[in-house]
PDB file of C-alpha atoms in Angstrom:
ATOM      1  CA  UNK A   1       0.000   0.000   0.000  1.00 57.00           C
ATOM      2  CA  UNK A   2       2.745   2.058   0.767  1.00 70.00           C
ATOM      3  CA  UNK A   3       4.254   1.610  -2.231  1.00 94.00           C
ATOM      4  CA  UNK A   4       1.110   2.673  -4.234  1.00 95.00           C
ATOM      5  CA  UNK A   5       1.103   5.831  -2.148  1.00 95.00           C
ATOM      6  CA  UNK A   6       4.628   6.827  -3.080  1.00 96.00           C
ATOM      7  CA  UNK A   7       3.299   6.539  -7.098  1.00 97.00           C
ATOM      8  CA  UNK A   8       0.942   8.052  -6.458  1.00 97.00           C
ATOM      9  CA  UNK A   9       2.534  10.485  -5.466  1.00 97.00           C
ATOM     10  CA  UNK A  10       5.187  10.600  -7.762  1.00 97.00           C
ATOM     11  CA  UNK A  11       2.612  10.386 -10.637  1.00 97.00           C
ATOM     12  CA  UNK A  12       0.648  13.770  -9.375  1.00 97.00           C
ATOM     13  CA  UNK A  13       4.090  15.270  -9.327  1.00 98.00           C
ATOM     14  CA  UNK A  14       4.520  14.261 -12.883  1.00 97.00           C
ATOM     15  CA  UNK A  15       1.426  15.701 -14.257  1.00 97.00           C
ATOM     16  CA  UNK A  16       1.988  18.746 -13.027  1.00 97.00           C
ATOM     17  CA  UNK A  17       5.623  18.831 -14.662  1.00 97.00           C
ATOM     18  CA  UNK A  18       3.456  17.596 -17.681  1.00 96.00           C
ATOM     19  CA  UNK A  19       1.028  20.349 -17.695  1.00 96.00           C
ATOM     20  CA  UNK A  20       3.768  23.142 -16.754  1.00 97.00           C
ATOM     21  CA  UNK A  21       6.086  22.086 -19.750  1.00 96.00           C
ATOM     22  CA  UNK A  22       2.664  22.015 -22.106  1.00 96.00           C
ATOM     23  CA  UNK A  23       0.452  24.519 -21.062  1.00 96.00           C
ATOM     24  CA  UNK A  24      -2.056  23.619 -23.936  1.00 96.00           C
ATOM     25  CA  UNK A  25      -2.812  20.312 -21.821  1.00 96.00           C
ATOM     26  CA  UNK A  26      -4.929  22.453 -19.171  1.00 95.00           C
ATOM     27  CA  UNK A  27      -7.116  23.114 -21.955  1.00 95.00           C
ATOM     28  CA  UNK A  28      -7.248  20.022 -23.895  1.00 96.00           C
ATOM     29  CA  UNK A  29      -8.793  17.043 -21.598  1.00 96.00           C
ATOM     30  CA  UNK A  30      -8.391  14.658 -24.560  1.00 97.00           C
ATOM     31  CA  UNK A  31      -4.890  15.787 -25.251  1.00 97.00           C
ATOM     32  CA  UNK A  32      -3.845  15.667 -21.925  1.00 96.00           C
ATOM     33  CA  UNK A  33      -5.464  11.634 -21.360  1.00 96.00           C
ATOM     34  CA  UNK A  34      -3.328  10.799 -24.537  1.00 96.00           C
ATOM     35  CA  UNK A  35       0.222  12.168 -23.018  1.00 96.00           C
ATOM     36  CA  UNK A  36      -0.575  10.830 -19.586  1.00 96.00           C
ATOM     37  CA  UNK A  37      -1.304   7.323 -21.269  1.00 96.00           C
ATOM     38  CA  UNK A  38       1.618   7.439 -23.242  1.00 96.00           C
ATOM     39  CA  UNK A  39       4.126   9.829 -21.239  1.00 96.00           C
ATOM     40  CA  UNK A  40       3.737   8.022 -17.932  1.00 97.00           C
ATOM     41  CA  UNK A  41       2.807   4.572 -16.283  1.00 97.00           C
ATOM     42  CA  UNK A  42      -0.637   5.934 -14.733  1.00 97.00           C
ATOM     43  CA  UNK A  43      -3.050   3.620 -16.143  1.00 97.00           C
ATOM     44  CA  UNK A  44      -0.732   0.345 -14.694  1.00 96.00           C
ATOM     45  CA  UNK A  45      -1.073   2.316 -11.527  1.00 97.00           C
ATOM     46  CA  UNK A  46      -4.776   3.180 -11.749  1.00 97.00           C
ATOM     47  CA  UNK A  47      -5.060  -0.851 -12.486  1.00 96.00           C
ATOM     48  CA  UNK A  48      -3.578  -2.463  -9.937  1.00 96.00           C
ATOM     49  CA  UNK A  49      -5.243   0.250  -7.342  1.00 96.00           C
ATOM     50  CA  UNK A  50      -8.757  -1.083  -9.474  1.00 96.00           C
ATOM     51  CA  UNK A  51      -7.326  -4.605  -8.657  1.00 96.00           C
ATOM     52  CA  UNK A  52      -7.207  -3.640  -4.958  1.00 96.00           C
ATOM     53  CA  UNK A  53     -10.731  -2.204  -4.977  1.00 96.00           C
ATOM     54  CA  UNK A  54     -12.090  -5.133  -6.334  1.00 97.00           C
ATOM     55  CA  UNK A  55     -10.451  -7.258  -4.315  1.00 97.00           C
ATOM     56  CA  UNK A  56     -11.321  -5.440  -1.314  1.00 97.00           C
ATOM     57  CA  UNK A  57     -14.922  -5.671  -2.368  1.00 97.00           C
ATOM     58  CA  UNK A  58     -14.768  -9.219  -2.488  1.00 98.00           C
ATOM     59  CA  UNK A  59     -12.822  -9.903   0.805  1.00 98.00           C
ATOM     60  CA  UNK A  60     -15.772  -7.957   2.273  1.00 98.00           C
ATOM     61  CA  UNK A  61     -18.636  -9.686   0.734  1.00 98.00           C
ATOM     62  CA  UNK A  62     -17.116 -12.936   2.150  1.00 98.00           C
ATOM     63  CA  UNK A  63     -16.397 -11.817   5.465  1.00 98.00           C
ATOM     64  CA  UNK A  64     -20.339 -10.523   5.666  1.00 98.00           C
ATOM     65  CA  UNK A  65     -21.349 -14.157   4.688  1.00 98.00           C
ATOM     66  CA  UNK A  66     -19.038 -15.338   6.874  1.00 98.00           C
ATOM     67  CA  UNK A  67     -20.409 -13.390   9.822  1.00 98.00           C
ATOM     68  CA  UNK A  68     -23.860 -14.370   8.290  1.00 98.00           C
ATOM     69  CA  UNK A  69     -22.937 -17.643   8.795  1.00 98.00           C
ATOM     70  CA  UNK A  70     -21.376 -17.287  12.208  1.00 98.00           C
ATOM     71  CA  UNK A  71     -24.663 -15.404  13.808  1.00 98.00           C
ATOM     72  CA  UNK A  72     -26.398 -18.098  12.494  1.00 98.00           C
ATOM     73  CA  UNK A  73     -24.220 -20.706  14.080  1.00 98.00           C
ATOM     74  CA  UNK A  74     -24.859 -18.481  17.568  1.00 98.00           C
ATOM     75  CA  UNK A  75     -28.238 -18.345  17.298  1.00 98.00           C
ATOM     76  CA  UNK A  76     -28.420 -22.384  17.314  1.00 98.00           C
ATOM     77  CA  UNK A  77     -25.716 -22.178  20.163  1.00 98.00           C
ATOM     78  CA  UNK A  78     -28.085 -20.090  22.244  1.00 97.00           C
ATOM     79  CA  UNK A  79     -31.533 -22.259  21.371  1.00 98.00           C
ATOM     80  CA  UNK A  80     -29.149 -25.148  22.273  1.00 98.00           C
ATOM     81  CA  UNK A  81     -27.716 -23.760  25.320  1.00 95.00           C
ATOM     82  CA  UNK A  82     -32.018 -22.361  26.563  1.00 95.00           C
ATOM     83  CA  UNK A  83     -33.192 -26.157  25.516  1.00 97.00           C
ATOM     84  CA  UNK A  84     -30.370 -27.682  27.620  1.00 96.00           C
ATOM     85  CA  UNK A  85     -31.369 -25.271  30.590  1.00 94.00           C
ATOM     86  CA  UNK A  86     -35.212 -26.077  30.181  1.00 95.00           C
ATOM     87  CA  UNK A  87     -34.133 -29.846  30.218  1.00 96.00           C
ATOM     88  CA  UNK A  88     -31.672 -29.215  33.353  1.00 96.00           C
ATOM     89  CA  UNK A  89     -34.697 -27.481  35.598  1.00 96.00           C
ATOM     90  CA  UNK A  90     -37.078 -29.955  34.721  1.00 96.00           C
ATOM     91  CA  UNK A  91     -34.734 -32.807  35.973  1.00 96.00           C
ATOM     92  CA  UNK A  92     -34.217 -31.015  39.153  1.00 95.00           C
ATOM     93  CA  UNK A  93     -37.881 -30.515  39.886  1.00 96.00           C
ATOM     94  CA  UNK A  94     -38.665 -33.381  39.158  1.00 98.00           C
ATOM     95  CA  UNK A  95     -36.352 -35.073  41.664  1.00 98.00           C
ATOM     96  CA  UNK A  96     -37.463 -32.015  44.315  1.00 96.00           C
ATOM     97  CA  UNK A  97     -33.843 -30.944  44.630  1.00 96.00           C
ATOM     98  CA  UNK A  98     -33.360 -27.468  44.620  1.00 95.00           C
ATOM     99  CA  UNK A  99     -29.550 -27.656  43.753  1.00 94.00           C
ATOM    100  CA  UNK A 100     -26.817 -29.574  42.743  1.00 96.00           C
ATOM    101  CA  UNK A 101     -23.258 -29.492  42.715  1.00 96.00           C
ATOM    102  CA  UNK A 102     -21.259 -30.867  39.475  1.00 95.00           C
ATOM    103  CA  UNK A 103     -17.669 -30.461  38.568  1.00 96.00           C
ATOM    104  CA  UNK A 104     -18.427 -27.873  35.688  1.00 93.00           C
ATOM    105  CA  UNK A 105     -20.978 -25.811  37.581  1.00 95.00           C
ATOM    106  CA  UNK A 106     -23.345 -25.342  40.384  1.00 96.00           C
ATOM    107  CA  UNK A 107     -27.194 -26.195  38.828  1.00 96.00           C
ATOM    108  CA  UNK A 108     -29.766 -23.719  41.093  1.00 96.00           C
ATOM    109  CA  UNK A 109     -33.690 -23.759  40.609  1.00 96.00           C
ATOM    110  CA  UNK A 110     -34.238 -19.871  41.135  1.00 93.00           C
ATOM    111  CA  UNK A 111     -37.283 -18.042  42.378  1.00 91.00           C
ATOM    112  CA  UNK A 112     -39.064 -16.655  38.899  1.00 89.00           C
ATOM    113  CA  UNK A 113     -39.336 -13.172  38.623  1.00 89.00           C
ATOM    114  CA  UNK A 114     -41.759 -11.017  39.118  1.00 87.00           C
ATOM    115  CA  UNK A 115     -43.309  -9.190  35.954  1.00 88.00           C
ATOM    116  CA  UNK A 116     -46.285  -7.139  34.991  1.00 91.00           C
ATOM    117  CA  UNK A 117     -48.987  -9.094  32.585  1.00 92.00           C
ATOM    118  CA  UNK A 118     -51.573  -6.705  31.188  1.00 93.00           C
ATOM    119  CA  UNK A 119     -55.019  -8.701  31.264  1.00 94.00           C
ATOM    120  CA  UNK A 120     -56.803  -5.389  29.951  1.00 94.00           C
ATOM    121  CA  UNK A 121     -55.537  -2.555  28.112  1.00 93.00           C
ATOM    122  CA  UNK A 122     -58.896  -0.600  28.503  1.00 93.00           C
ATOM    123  CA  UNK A 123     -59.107  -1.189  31.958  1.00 92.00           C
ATOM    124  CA  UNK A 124     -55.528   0.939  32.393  1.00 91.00           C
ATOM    125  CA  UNK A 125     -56.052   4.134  34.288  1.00 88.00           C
ATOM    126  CA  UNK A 126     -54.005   7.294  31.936  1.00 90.00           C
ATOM    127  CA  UNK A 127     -51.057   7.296  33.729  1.00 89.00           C
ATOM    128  CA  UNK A 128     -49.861   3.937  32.930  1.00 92.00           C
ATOM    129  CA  UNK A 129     -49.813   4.211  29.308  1.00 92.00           C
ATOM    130  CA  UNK A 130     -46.761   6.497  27.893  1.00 92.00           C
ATOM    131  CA  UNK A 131     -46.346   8.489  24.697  1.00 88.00           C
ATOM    132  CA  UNK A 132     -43.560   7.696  22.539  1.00 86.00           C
ATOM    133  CA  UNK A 133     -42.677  11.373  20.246  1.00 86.00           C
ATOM    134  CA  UNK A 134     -40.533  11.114  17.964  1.00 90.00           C
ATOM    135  CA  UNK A 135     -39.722  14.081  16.094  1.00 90.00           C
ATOM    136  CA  UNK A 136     -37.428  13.915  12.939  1.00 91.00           C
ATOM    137  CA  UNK A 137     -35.957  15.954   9.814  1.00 93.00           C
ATOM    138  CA  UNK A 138     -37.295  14.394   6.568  1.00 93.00           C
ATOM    139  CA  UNK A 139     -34.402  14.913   4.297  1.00 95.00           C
ATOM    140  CA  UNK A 140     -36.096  13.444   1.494  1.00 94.00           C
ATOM    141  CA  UNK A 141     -39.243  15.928   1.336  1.00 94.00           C
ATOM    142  CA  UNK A 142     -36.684  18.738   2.048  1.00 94.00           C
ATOM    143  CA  UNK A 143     -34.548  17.723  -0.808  1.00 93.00           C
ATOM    144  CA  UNK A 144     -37.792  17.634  -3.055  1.00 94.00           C
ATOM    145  CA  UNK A 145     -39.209  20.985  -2.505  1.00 94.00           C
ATOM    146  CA  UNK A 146     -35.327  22.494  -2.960  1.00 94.00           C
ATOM    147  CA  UNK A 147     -35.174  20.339  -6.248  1.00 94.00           C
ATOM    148  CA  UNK A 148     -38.487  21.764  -7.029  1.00 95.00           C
ATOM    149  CA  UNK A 149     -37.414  25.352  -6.854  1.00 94.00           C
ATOM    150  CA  UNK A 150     -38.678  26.376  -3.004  1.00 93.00           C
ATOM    151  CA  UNK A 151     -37.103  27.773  -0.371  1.00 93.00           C
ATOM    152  CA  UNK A 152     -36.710  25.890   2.846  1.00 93.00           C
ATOM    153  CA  UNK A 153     -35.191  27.778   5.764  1.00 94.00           C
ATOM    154  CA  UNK A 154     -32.562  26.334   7.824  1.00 95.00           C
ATOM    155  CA  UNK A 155     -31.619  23.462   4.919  1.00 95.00           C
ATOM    156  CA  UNK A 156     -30.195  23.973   1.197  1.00 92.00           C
ATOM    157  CA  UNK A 157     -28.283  21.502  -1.192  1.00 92.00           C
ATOM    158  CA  UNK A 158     -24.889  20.761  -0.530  1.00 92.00           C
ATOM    159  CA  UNK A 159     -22.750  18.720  -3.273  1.00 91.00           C
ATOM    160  CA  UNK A 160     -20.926  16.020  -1.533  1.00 88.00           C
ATOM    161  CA  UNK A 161     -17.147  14.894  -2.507  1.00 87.00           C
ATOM    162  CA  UNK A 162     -16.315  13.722  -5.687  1.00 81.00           C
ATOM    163  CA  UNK A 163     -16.400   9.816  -5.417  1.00 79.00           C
ATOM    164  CA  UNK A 164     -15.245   6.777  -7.614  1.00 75.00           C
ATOM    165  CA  UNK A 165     -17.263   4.466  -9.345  1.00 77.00           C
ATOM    166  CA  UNK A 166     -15.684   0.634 -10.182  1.00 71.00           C
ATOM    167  CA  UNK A 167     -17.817  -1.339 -11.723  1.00 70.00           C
TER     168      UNK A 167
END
């Protein structure tokens, strides 16, 4: 990576000699491709950073199935691990003991908690229920009246960064 940086660097170096030493490239976008093609070693450059993009790209799409995968494999883990729990408390109740001492852990039957079951929502006096509010900016609709010519106080159009496209 390094490496690429340091051509990189060098190269933007050399098109600037380029353009200094023929002014009439500043002007002339097709001219100026041409010379760079044949004057310096850009588009090897520009391919094996394309090489790296692509690359990258891929890397990533199998590290996201990968950790696809993996969640998937820890969601079975956890169903496992809950049905093994389920099977542990039932064996204990059934033999009336409320714990039991093994070389890899201590089993416990707990107390269950307590928790609140709502038998009637009607029936709830106004100061049990709560009001969620959420308040937001639509950036779409904004972006739609400014597109369509409005003004919209507090919000205009801003052109973001130049990016690259590798397809």
């Amino acid at each position: 990576m390094s490496n690429l940086l340091l051509e990189v660097h060098l190269l933007e170096r050399e098109f600037q000699d380029l353009v200094a030493a023929y002014p009439e490239l500043a002007e002339d976008e097709q001219l100026r491709a041409d010379t760079i093609e044949g004057e310096t070693n850009a588009e090897i450059i520009l391919s094996r950073i394309a090489a790296q993009i692509l690359d990258a790209k891929a890397l990533s799409a199998a590290q996201q199935s990968r950790i696809d995968d993996l969640k998937a494999r820890q969601a079975g883990s956890e169903r496992r691990g809950e049905a093994m729990r389920k099977l542990a408390l039932r064996l204990l109740q059934a033999a009336d003991l409320p714990r039991v001492r093994l070389p890899e852990a201590t089993l416990t039957v707990a107390k269950g908690r307590d928790s609140v079951e709502i038998t009637d929502e009607a029936g709830l006096p106004a100061w049990a229920w709560k009001t969620d509010v959420t308040k937001s900016v639509s950036k779409s609709a904004i972006k739609e009246a400014l597109d369509g010519g409005l003004s919209v106080p507090g919000a205009r159009i801003k052109t973001g960064e130049p990016t690259l496209q590798v397809r």
